[in-house]
Amino acid sequence: MSMTSTPTPPYLQNLNAAQRQAVETLDGPVLVLAGAGTGKTRVLTTRLAHLLITGRARPWNILAVTFTNKASREMRERVAAIIGPAAEQVWLGTFHAICVRILRRHAELVGLKSNFTILDADDQVRLLKQLIQAEGIDDKRWPARVLMGVIQRWKDRALTPDRVPAEDAMDLAGGKIAQLYRQYQERLLTLNAADFGDLMLHCVDLFQKHPEVLAEYHDRFRYMLVDEYQDTNVAQYLWLRLLAQKSKNICCVGDDDQSIYGWRGAEVGNILKFEKDFPGAAVIRLEQNYRSTPHILAAASGLIARNEGRLGKTLWTDVDAGEKVTVRGVWDGEEEARVVGEEVEALQRKDHLLAQIAVLVRAGFQTREFEERFITLGVPYRVVGGPRFYERLEIRDAIAYLRLIAQPDDDLAFERIVNTPRRGLGDATLQAAHQVARSQGTSLMVACRYLVETDELKPKPRKALGDLIRDFDRWRAELEHMPHAELAQLVLDESGYTAMWQADKSVEAPGRLENLKELVNAMQEFESLAGFLEHISLVMENAEDASIDQLSIMTLHSAKGLEFDTVFLPGWEEGVFPNQRALDESGASGLEEERRLAYVGITRARKKANISFAANRRVHGLWQSALPSRFISELPTEHVEQVTEGGLFGGAQRQTDWGAATWSGRYASNPPRESGGYFEANTAQGRRFARREAPTLEGVPYSVATNKPNAAGFQRGSRVFHQKFGMGTVRLVDADKLEIDFDKAGTKKVLATFVEKK
């Protein structure tokens, strides 16, 4: 009797042995160490499809988590190509998107309502600055943006205000940083709002304090897939561990050699200790590279091998050797840009697509010279990571109107548009509204409803405020039967916002009006206003025009996950790369992350990687001499070609002499110094980064006080004092409203909040 083997399903046929093992190892914890260009996305999507096709799980039993919306879309499209519409039922999205979905269902358990607002970074800083002012903290010494960074790092570590270690707070903000954090969280709950850090923090808190909710998701998610595991922070790590407690069927895909986001909370230790966290875990290494040539892989591998904090893997490829990695020394940044420009033009003459060329820099200040050079040469380019559509002033204003329609308690949106366009509602009006809001424990919108019924405000601003409130009431009612995109256009027109820009004679005004039209068009793609607002809170990506062949300029951090035929890597100098601030702040771990960033940069190249360094560099307007990056001396010589023509070195100089320790000649007047076992130069360079203060804000500080006004303490005949109207006698008491005969101002209706008993 002959045995017939089961044919391999089509979706598994194009996988190599390691990829197929990663797809078919379904039970228990699995760590897939996926080197650069080894096909991790194919493994993730095929594994997800394999779970469904083999009947191991129904679509809703799978949780697939990514870091970017782009990765989520790509994964869903690939899975759909294999299994069809069932892909739509998989819980697939970014960490934040999945957490929003969970929190909308259980908001009350963390002190929110289901329609809570998600604040962006600008609103977070504005809110914290108000609290800083209320506490009398010097916001020039302790800028709100800096303190917000501290708070967000605590959230990345899953530290609620009551869990922050005393030594972490130390004397930040005069010893009041922990208090500010607590007040900030309380204020967010009052506003029915959460920031991005809260999305993870609340979910972790929800699962830890409500085991019945966690049990529900244990039953739902039988299999978990996690992309870019090396980039997880502590909060994301805890959230994943909580969800994986029961089934243990968690597959994490990542590369410890590409962990480059420590500055924003990522913990490379999460991936390094996976086997300890999940005993018996299968560790599968994807080492066959499908992107780069052997010389590029060998150069990158030789460099990253210097790191101690790694699990280790050896990338290989079966393609031709290709060109060696080139290293060139130039006089200054201007010459560096000129040389790169000439190389780009030479590639163009060989019909090399600009879209397959990238200039990857370590710091944003490096882009200017390249932009100017490409403009001079007429080379089309784009700066990836520049100003985004939803971050433009006119778009933020329009969205604030829409947020206030969807969420009337959104004080930050109210403050943004209360006098935009100008309505005569200045600081005095906003101060009065804040005072009522604090004493009543209400939102600014509710406080303003009180104010329009009294004589606290002058007739003109009182009427303007009343008209604005009535407008929002009408727009909110229209939302029930009018398409949200049509309503948005109505709001922009009736509020006077469109007319404001039509009357503006600046060169930017026409573009702003076009952007507002585009915003309304974009809204038509969403089923509801709430869905659109949630989308823009989670997604800040610009769609690029794919029809234009243009070169890309971006930072090394922005380049992760991308690939190009030709890559230029300028600015490989001590202090620039590795970045001096990273070394000063994080020491050895900072150096290892900088080396991982260099590894990422080199492995973006398919066919050609070009490294350059300058002897002089203008940093924030100051000229500084520089030493070649230590990373250059760490590149294996057999895979590197020294380019000397027009450079700094004679033909007899060897690549191995490029290290900082052997630098000599005209740069001897600026010798390196040894620190911590390695050479440093220009140590002040990394300390000259300007620290921007938070923008000046209108209005007055918030208070977290929620005491109600005690109108009962006032009686008819009581003598009182009002700061605006002077002395007077109470003639009528109506809850928290008083009618008072003022000695000089006549009879006025005021709120009890504004008067003192005499």
XYZ file of C-alpha atoms in Angstrom, residues 14-725:
712
model
C 7.560 30.204 -0.937
C 8.841 30.137 2.638
C 12.370 29.090 3.521
C 12.909 26.481 6.231
C 13.242 28.924 9.128
C 10.257 30.984 7.991
C 8.108 27.883 7.694
C 9.141 26.720 11.162
C 8.084 30.128 12.542
C 4.721 29.821 10.802
C 3.965 26.247 11.848
C 5.130 26.360 15.495
C 1.719 27.309 16.844
C 1.598 26.047 20.420
C 3.221 27.864 23.328
C 5.432 30.959 23.364
C 7.548 31.641 20.272
C 10.221 34.289 19.744
C 11.113 34.906 16.110
C 14.421 36.771 15.842
C 14.025 38.366 12.439
C 17.159 40.051 11.123
C 16.948 43.012 8.771
C 15.410 42.060 5.421
C 14.605 38.466 6.394
C 10.875 38.561 5.642
C 9.294 39.055 9.063
C 6.090 40.569 7.674
C 5.601 37.526 5.450
C 6.069 35.268 8.483
C 3.578 37.224 10.598
C 0.862 37.348 7.976
C 1.322 33.737 6.890
C 1.256 32.556 10.507
C -1.998 34.440 11.097
C -3.541 32.949 7.966
C -2.266 29.479 8.914
C -4.041 29.701 12.301
C -7.348 30.344 10.525
C -6.929 27.922 7.623
C -6.008 25.020 9.925
C -8.982 25.770 12.178
C -6.838 26.443 15.230
C -8.720 29.703 15.828
C -11.635 31.758 14.637
C -10.798 35.296 13.429
C -11.983 36.918 16.667
C -9.750 34.575 18.701
C -6.593 36.196 17.300
C -4.963 39.389 18.542
C -2.305 40.858 16.231
C -0.493 43.967 17.458
C 1.737 46.328 15.475
C 3.437 49.647 16.165
C 2.280 51.625 13.136
C -0.941 52.017 11.226
C 0.989 51.369 8.024
C 2.117 47.963 9.340
C -1.465 47.161 10.398
C -2.850 47.992 6.967
C -0.159 45.992 5.194
C -0.705 42.959 7.405
C -4.483 43.037 6.992
C -4.174 43.366 3.216
C -1.761 40.426 3.017
C -3.915 38.225 5.254
C -7.026 39.144 3.248
C -5.221 38.105 0.058
C -4.854 34.607 1.561
C -8.103 34.073 3.504
C -10.474 36.719 2.166
C -13.031 38.808 4.150
C -12.462 36.867 7.394
C -9.371 39.035 7.896
C -11.639 41.934 8.860
C -12.780 40.087 11.995
C -9.282 39.694 13.434
C -8.361 42.072 16.265
C -5.496 43.618 14.306
C -4.114 47.082 14.998
C -1.582 49.203 16.822
C -1.163 48.964 20.584
C -3.011 52.244 20.987
C -5.851 51.365 18.609
C -6.486 48.034 20.348
C -6.413 49.706 23.765
C -8.878 52.378 22.631
C -11.223 49.635 21.474
C -11.000 47.919 24.863
C -11.328 51.139 26.879
C -14.409 52.292 24.965
C -16.103 49.110 26.272
C -14.924 49.446 29.879
C -14.345 53.201 30.281
C -16.394 53.527 33.474
C -14.079 51.113 35.282
C -11.164 53.538 34.861
C -13.165 56.703 35.610
C -14.010 57.747 32.044
C -17.086 57.849 29.815
C -17.134 55.819 26.638
C -16.907 58.952 24.461
C -13.672 60.163 26.060
C -11.379 62.457 24.076
C -7.807 61.490 23.153
C -5.500 64.469 23.632
C -2.580 65.065 21.314
C 0.862 66.223 22.432
C 0.069 69.922 22.032
C -3.030 69.727 24.204
C -1.171 67.713 26.832
C 1.469 70.422 27.166
C -1.130 73.194 27.291
C -3.001 71.450 30.086
C 0.144 70.790 32.110
C 1.298 74.392 31.701
C -1.944 75.579 33.268
C -1.307 73.364 36.276
C 2.308 74.569 36.483
C 1.118 78.170 36.608
C -1.497 77.346 39.237
C 1.241 75.863 41.443
C 3.424 78.954 41.035
C 6.228 76.965 39.402
C 8.695 78.870 37.223
C 7.767 77.588 33.752
C 10.933 79.055 32.265
C 13.100 76.927 34.504
C 10.739 73.967 34.234
C 9.085 74.131 30.782
C 5.831 72.211 30.490
C 7.131 70.250 27.514
C 10.098 68.979 29.534
C 7.959 67.971 32.524
C 5.432 66.324 30.209
C 8.270 64.221 28.846
C 9.014 63.041 32.394
C 5.353 62.164 32.990
C 5.063 60.284 29.714
C 8.185 58.238 30.519
C 6.544 57.288 33.814
C 3.490 56.173 31.876
C 5.696 54.157 29.537
C 6.904 52.358 32.660
C 3.295 51.808 33.842
C 3.831 54.099 36.830
C 0.634 55.744 38.066
C 1.060 58.809 40.345
C 0.941 56.641 43.474
C 3.652 54.308 42.119
C 6.314 56.849 41.144
C 9.453 56.150 43.213
C 10.489 59.098 45.388
C 13.988 59.049 43.924
C 12.552 59.457 40.420
C 10.744 62.687 41.327
C 13.686 64.145 43.265
C 13.641 67.939 42.999
C 12.055 68.264 39.550
C 9.763 71.294 39.416
C 10.817 72.247 42.907
C 9.853 68.830 44.223
C 6.305 69.162 42.877
C 6.509 66.946 39.784
C 4.695 63.994 41.401
C 1.975 66.361 42.624
C 1.661 67.822 39.124
C 1.345 64.315 37.689
C -1.480 63.507 40.108
C -3.270 66.792 39.336
C -2.796 66.239 35.604
C -4.410 62.790 35.812
C -7.294 64.154 37.894
C -7.835 66.951 35.409
C -7.889 64.487 32.510
C -10.672 62.514 34.201
C -12.617 65.749 34.793
C -12.280 66.555 31.092
C -13.303 62.989 30.188
C -10.008 62.719 28.328
C -6.958 60.500 28.045
C -3.556 61.047 26.500
C -1.646 58.437 24.508
C 0.227 57.161 27.530
C -3.075 56.643 29.327
C -4.351 54.277 26.665
C -1.826 51.661 27.752
C -1.750 52.715 31.403
C -5.544 52.483 31.819
C -5.631 49.105 30.080
C -2.931 47.674 32.354
C -4.764 49.103 35.368
C -8.049 47.677 34.084
C -6.639 44.154 33.739
C -4.817 44.276 37.078
C -7.768 45.554 39.115
C -10.623 43.769 37.346
C -9.767 40.086 36.879
C -13.222 39.405 35.460
C -12.457 41.741 32.541
C -9.058 40.142 31.989
C -10.721 36.705 32.051
C -13.065 37.855 29.266
C -10.109 38.682 27.028
C -8.295 35.496 28.021
C -11.282 33.582 26.644
C -11.399 35.737 23.533
C -7.717 35.792 22.535
C -6.387 32.255 22.150
C -3.438 33.316 19.973
C -1.399 36.515 20.047
C 1.027 37.884 17.463
C 3.270 40.865 18.207
C 5.329 42.787 15.664
C 8.537 44.739 16.485
C 8.710 43.305 20.001
C 12.104 44.948 20.582
C 10.366 48.347 20.560
C 7.914 47.628 23.402
C 8.030 49.717 26.556
C 7.294 48.455 30.068
C 3.555 49.231 29.920
C 3.153 47.398 26.603
C 5.216 44.512 27.950
C 2.998 44.194 31.069
C -0.163 44.418 28.954
C 1.028 41.614 26.678
C 2.081 39.418 29.602
C -1.303 39.874 31.284
C -3.132 38.875 28.105
C -0.870 35.857 27.512
C -1.162 34.484 31.070
C -3.709 31.823 30.237
C -3.027 30.440 26.749
C 0.735 31.173 26.602
C 0.224 31.138 22.811
C 2.131 34.333 22.130
C 4.423 34.798 19.138
C 6.697 37.842 19.261
C 8.645 38.876 16.196
C 11.514 41.319 16.505
C 15.198 42.089 16.176
C 17.266 43.025 19.211
C 19.802 44.579 16.830
C 17.200 47.088 15.642
C 16.015 48.378 19.030
C 16.550 52.118 18.501
C 13.767 53.812 20.442
C 15.096 53.786 23.997
C 14.722 57.579 24.084
C 10.956 57.172 23.880
C 10.640 54.360 26.384
C 11.436 51.176 24.416
C 13.167 48.501 26.495
C 15.497 46.220 24.564
C 15.549 44.060 27.705
C 12.000 42.911 26.927
C 13.170 40.849 23.970
C 16.424 39.792 25.630
C 14.555 38.170 28.554
C 11.745 36.565 26.540
C 12.916 33.031 27.326
C 13.006 33.851 31.021
C 9.519 35.343 30.947
C 8.126 32.398 28.976
C 9.962 29.204 30.015
C 10.175 26.617 27.279
C 9.779 29.220 24.547
C 10.855 28.284 21.037
C 13.434 30.713 19.613
C 13.583 30.754 15.821
C 16.171 32.833 13.945
C 15.466 34.263 10.500
C 18.923 34.881 9.052
C 18.563 34.653 5.268
C 18.463 38.222 4.029
C 16.488 39.084 0.882
C 17.433 42.758 0.729
C 21.135 43.568 0.765
C 24.368 42.407 -0.867
C 26.952 40.315 1.045
C 29.335 43.273 1.474
C 26.580 45.416 3.039
C 25.477 42.595 5.343
C 29.024 41.770 6.409
C 29.847 45.418 7.141
C 26.685 45.840 9.233
C 27.188 42.503 11.008
C 30.798 43.319 11.865
C 29.699 46.613 13.361
C 26.814 45.291 15.461
C 28.929 42.408 16.777
C 30.612 45.019 19.033
C 27.415 45.216 21.094
C 27.202 43.042 24.201
C 23.433 43.321 24.772
C 22.214 41.083 21.950
C 21.020 37.530 21.388
C 23.115 37.099 18.255
C 22.442 35.995 14.710
C 24.386 35.832 11.444
C 22.752 37.282 8.346
C 23.565 35.753 4.974
C 22.396 35.984 1.402
C 22.937 34.011 -1.800
C 23.098 37.010 -4.158
C 26.279 38.357 -5.795
C 28.775 40.195 -3.596
C 27.977 43.619 -5.046
C 29.850 46.812 -4.188
C 31.679 47.447 -0.941
C 30.442 50.044 1.538
C 32.200 53.331 0.760
C 33.564 55.734 3.376
C 34.527 59.285 2.420
C 36.002 62.149 4.455
C 35.152 65.739 3.450
C 36.056 69.216 4.695
C 32.639 70.382 5.941
C 28.889 69.861 5.662
C 28.617 72.001 2.543
C 31.159 69.859 0.700
C 29.407 66.740 1.971
C 26.122 67.931 0.453
C 27.891 68.831 -2.796
C 29.492 65.385 -3.070
C 26.206 63.632 -2.373
C 24.494 65.856 -4.942
C 27.079 64.907 -7.556
C 26.635 61.213 -6.764
C 22.872 61.548 -7.113
C 23.210 63.266 -10.486
C 25.572 60.509 -11.644
C 23.024 57.890 -10.597
C 20.278 59.757 -12.461
C 22.358 59.650 -15.642
C 22.376 55.869 -15.222
C 18.549 55.879 -14.988
C 18.577 55.199 -11.242
C 15.170 56.074 -9.782
C 15.237 58.906 -7.232
C 12.599 57.046 -5.243
C 15.237 54.371 -4.617
C 17.710 56.866 -3.104
C 17.701 58.041 0.510
C 19.815 60.397 2.591
C 19.655 59.225 6.193
C 20.838 61.658 8.870
C 21.249 61.286 12.619
C 19.847 64.720 13.531
C 17.345 67.062 11.924
C 19.751 69.992 11.643
C 21.745 68.026 9.043
C 18.986 68.170 6.438
C 19.232 71.891 5.596
C 22.403 71.700 3.526
C 21.091 68.733 1.534
C 17.779 70.470 0.889
C 19.527 73.598 -0.358
C 21.833 71.554 -2.570
C 19.016 69.537 -4.118
C 17.031 72.726 -4.750
C 20.053 74.204 -6.528
C 20.453 71.066 -8.630
C 16.743 70.770 -9.332
C 16.582 67.304 -7.761
C 13.041 66.531 -6.514
C 13.065 65.436 -2.890
C 10.824 65.013 0.108
C 11.628 65.408 3.796
C 9.997 62.477 5.527
C 8.710 63.378 8.962
C 8.151 67.091 8.192
C 4.978 69.047 9.067
C 1.957 66.805 8.790
C -1.483 67.629 7.534
C -3.324 67.280 10.819
C -0.697 69.348 12.628
C -1.259 72.473 10.546
C -2.755 75.442 12.356
C -5.945 75.729 10.343
C -6.611 71.990 10.555
C -6.078 71.966 14.317
C -8.518 74.860 14.681
C -11.162 73.131 12.570
C -10.738 69.886 14.477
C -11.128 71.770 17.782
C -14.594 72.906 16.634
C -15.505 69.339 15.743
C -14.130 67.949 19.001
C -16.262 70.403 20.964
C -19.363 69.275 19.092
C -18.616 65.631 19.848
C -17.428 66.246 23.421
C -18.805 69.456 25.056
C -16.523 68.998 28.090
C -13.353 69.333 25.987
C -11.946 72.475 27.637
C -8.745 72.466 25.589
C -10.684 72.581 22.331
C -12.920 75.305 23.790
C -9.935 77.464 24.726
C -8.451 77.068 21.272
C -11.471 78.397 19.364
C -13.391 80.561 21.850
C -11.908 83.675 20.237
C -10.908 82.227 16.848
C -12.009 84.009 14.770
C -12.037 87.063 17.026
C -15.324 87.578 18.870
C -14.224 90.000 21.582
C -13.798 87.116 24.032
C -10.388 87.851 25.472
C -8.493 87.050 28.663
C -11.076 88.608 30.994
C -13.837 86.355 29.649
C -11.690 83.261 29.839
C -10.525 84.102 33.366
C -14.126 84.461 34.514
C -15.032 81.146 32.885
C -12.078 79.416 34.549
C -13.069 80.776 37.950
C -16.612 79.457 37.617
C -15.396 76.124 36.229
C -13.026 75.642 39.164
C -15.574 76.493 41.810
C -18.381 74.510 40.201
C -16.235 71.557 39.161
C -17.581 71.842 35.625
C -16.259 72.268 32.104
C -15.714 75.698 30.564
C -18.733 75.269 28.293
C -21.013 74.705 31.288
C -19.365 77.579 33.174
C -20.077 79.890 30.244
C -23.751 78.930 30.353
C -23.798 80.364 33.892
C -21.970 83.508 32.840
C -24.381 84.445 30.048
C -27.213 84.493 32.608
C -25.514 87.028 34.882
C -23.965 90.489 34.675
C -20.357 89.402 35.330
C -19.388 90.080 31.738
C -19.909 93.252 29.785
C -22.906 93.171 27.425
C -20.857 92.745 24.235
C -18.769 89.693 25.291
C -21.814 88.244 27.098
C -23.806 88.372 23.878
C -20.906 86.962 21.843
C -20.501 84.111 24.320
C -24.231 83.393 24.278
C -24.246 83.329 20.488
C -21.326 80.894 20.451
C -23.021 78.536 22.916
C -26.227 78.615 20.878
C -24.225 77.878 17.725
C -22.700 74.784 19.307
C -26.094 73.626 20.571
C -27.490 73.986 17.057
C -24.539 72.241 15.396
C -24.734 69.386 17.897
C -28.435 68.962 17.086
C -27.716 69.061 13.342
C -25.274 66.181 13.740
C -28.199 63.811 14.353
C -29.577 64.206 10.819
C -26.848 65.870 8.759
C -23.809 64.068 7.253
C -20.782 64.919 9.392
C -18.717 66.181 6.463
C -21.535 68.533 5.447
C -21.811 69.675 9.058
C -18.085 70.414 9.168
C -18.416 72.747 6.185
C -21.422 74.386 7.833
C -19.479 74.939 11.047
C -16.487 76.445 9.230
C -18.778 78.837 7.372
C -21.188 79.808 10.152
C -18.427 80.261 12.726
C -16.713 82.799 10.491
C -13.565 80.697 10.296
C -13.638 80.360 6.504
C -14.314 84.091 6.133
C -11.362 84.855 8.411
C -8.920 83.195 6.013
C -10.710 84.605 2.972
C -10.082 88.090 4.376
C -6.453 87.262 5.219
C -4.064 88.709 2.640
C -1.014 86.653 3.578
C 0.573 84.295 1.071
C -0.361 81.319 3.274
C -4.104 82.053 3.313
C -5.061 80.423 -0.034
C -3.225 77.255 0.950
C -4.989 77.194 4.309
C -8.372 77.428 2.607
C -7.412 74.545 0.313
C -6.385 72.500 3.335
C -9.769 73.110 4.977
C -11.483 71.861 1.831
C -9.313 68.771 1.903
C -10.245 68.191 5.528
C -13.947 68.151 4.663
C -13.262 65.770 1.778
C -11.274 63.451 4.047
C -14.176 63.249 6.514
C -16.419 61.692 3.870
C -14.431 58.462 4.089
C -15.607 57.869 7.655
C -18.984 56.677 8.891
C -19.277 59.173 11.730
C -17.720 62.240 13.295
C -16.608 60.155 16.280
C -14.859 57.686 13.993
C -13.085 60.484 12.147
C -11.908 62.180 15.346
C -10.609 58.899 16.715
C -8.791 58.263 13.440
C -6.918 61.580 13.477
C -6.033 61.071 17.140
C -4.366 57.765 16.325
C -3.006 58.469 12.856
C -0.628 61.291 11.978
C 0.584 60.150 8.594
C 0.775 61.996 5.305
C 0.018 60.141 2.094
C 2.863 60.787 -0.315
C 2.316 61.389 -4.030
C 3.628 58.148 -5.494
C 3.485 59.570 -9.016
C 6.512 61.834 -8.440
C 9.988 60.333 -8.599
C 11.729 61.997 -5.668
C 14.618 61.343 -3.364
C 13.947 60.905 0.354
C 15.670 62.759 3.188
C 14.949 61.499 6.682
C 16.424 60.698 10.040
C 17.765 57.235 10.746
C 14.925 56.684 13.199
C 12.362 57.456 10.486
C 14.073 55.046 8.071
C 13.478 51.917 10.130
C 11.426 49.422 8.144
C 12.241 51.053 4.798
C 14.695 50.015 2.088
C 16.341 51.708 -0.893
C 18.740 50.656 -3.624
C 21.194 53.420 -2.667
C 21.618 54.977 0.761
C 23.775 57.953 1.785
C 24.795 58.093 5.451
C 26.358 61.508 6.153
C 27.618 62.981 9.409
C 29.448 59.984 10.869
C 31.432 62.056 13.353
C 31.952 61.830 17.089
C 29.314 63.920 18.830
C 26.974 63.782 15.844
C 26.936 60.013 15.433
C 27.229 58.541 17.971
C 25.208 61.394 19.369
C 26.957 63.075 22.275
C 23.755 63.656 24.225
C 22.937 59.945 24.039
C 26.400 59.126 25.381
C 26.208 61.721 28.150
C 22.750 60.644 29.297
C 22.905 56.864 28.886
C 26.586 55.929 28.816
C 27.332 52.397 27.588
C 23.684 51.559 26.881
C 23.373 54.774 24.882
C 26.433 53.843 22.830
C 24.980 50.406 22.072
C 21.707 51.956 20.920
C 23.613 54.380 18.694
C 25.476 51.397 17.209
C 22.151 49.655 16.572
C 21.032 52.824 14.790
C 24.144 52.657 12.582
C 23.296 49.007 11.845
C 19.767 50.018 10.864
C 21.136 52.732 8.563
C 23.515 50.434 6.688
C 20.935 47.659 6.287
C 18.445 50.032 4.628
C 20.615 49.716 1.495
C 19.942 47.004 -1.078
C 22.883 47.633 -3.424
C 25.018 50.580 -2.256
C 25.738 52.185 1.118
C 27.775 55.417 1.216
C 29.123 56.720 4.542
C 30.696 60.173 4.909
C 32.094 62.354 7.665
C 33.210 65.982 7.790
C 36.210 67.542 9.503
C 34.108 70.592 10.383
C 30.430 70.861 11.176
C 28.142 73.815 11.854
C 25.912 72.845 14.779
C 23.175 75.301 15.773
C 25.098 78.130 14.129
C 28.472 77.257 15.652
C 31.432 75.824 13.720
C 33.058 72.825 15.380
C 35.904 70.596 14.256
C 35.111 66.903 14.388
C 36.641 63.455 14.609
C 35.506 60.477 12.524
C 32.910 58.329 14.254
C 34.269 55.347 16.165
C 31.791 53.287 14.139
C 33.931 53.826 11.041
C 36.921 52.107 12.653
C 34.627 49.231 13.684
C 33.638 48.383 10.107
C 35.466 45.254 8.825
C 38.096 46.455 6.338
C 37.526 43.708 3.784
C 34.004 44.978 3.131
C 34.763 48.702 3.027
C 36.228 50.909 0.299
C 37.964 54.162 1.210
C 37.135 56.991 -1.216
C 40.028 59.462 -1.185
C 39.647 61.684 -4.233
C 38.658 65.125 -3.043
C 38.727 63.821 0.489
C 40.971 64.276 3.486
C 43.415 61.410 3.136
C 46.282 60.505 0.841
C 46.075 57.276 -1.071
C 48.521 55.570 1.277
C 46.381 56.104 4.360
C 44.689 52.904 5.500
C 41.076 52.606 6.578
C 42.224 51.180 9.899
C 43.867 54.534 10.717
C 40.544 56.371 10.736
C 39.802 55.803 14.415
C 39.790 58.749 16.780
C 42.889 57.416 18.572
C 45.141 57.938 15.515
C 43.772 61.250 14.278
C 46.648 63.666 13.603
C 47.856 66.442 11.334
C 45.970 69.725 11.138
C 43.415 68.494 13.696
C 45.989 67.882 16.424
C 45.027 71.225 17.982
C 41.707 69.631 18.949
C 42.816 66.236 20.295
C 40.344 63.673 21.573
C 40.174 62.727 25.204
C 39.542 59.313 26.637
C 36.397 58.750 28.697
C 34.920 55.510 29.884
C 37.205 53.450 27.716
C 36.499 55.243 24.451
C 37.596 58.490 22.831
C 35.430 61.605 22.857
C 35.773 64.878 21.022
C 33.773 68.099 21.203
C 31.918 66.998 24.303
C 30.141 70.349 24.464
C 28.505 69.670 21.144
C 25.860 67.385 22.491
C 25.049 69.806 25.268
C 24.218 72.699 22.983
C 20.865 71.323 21.893
C 18.372 74.102 22.534
C 15.513 73.251 24.804
C 12.373 74.876 23.553
C 9.918 76.196 26.042
C 6.250 75.404 25.753
C 4.313 77.964 23.701
C 2.722 80.914 25.464
C -0.899 80.164 26.281
C -3.912 82.318 26.803
C -6.109 81.935 29.843
C -5.373 81.265 33.468
C -4.274 78.169 35.342
C -6.598 75.344 36.058
C -7.229 74.209 39.588
C -8.223 70.710 40.591
C -10.475 72.099 43.337
C -14.040 70.905 43.031
C -15.671 72.725 45.965
C -19.136 73.991 45.186
C -20.087 77.676 45.721
C -21.865 78.087 49.027
C -24.678 80.438 48.152
C -26.468 79.344 51.322
C -24.023 81.501 53.290
C -25.508 84.638 51.734
C -28.763 86.121 52.974
C -30.913 88.977 51.905
C -29.381 92.114 53.362
C -25.824 90.690 53.525
C -23.114 93.202 52.697
C -20.719 91.889 50.076
C -17.759 92.990 47.992
C -17.272 92.323 44.268
C -13.892 93.075 42.715
C -15.480 94.647 39.649
C -18.641 96.287 41.021
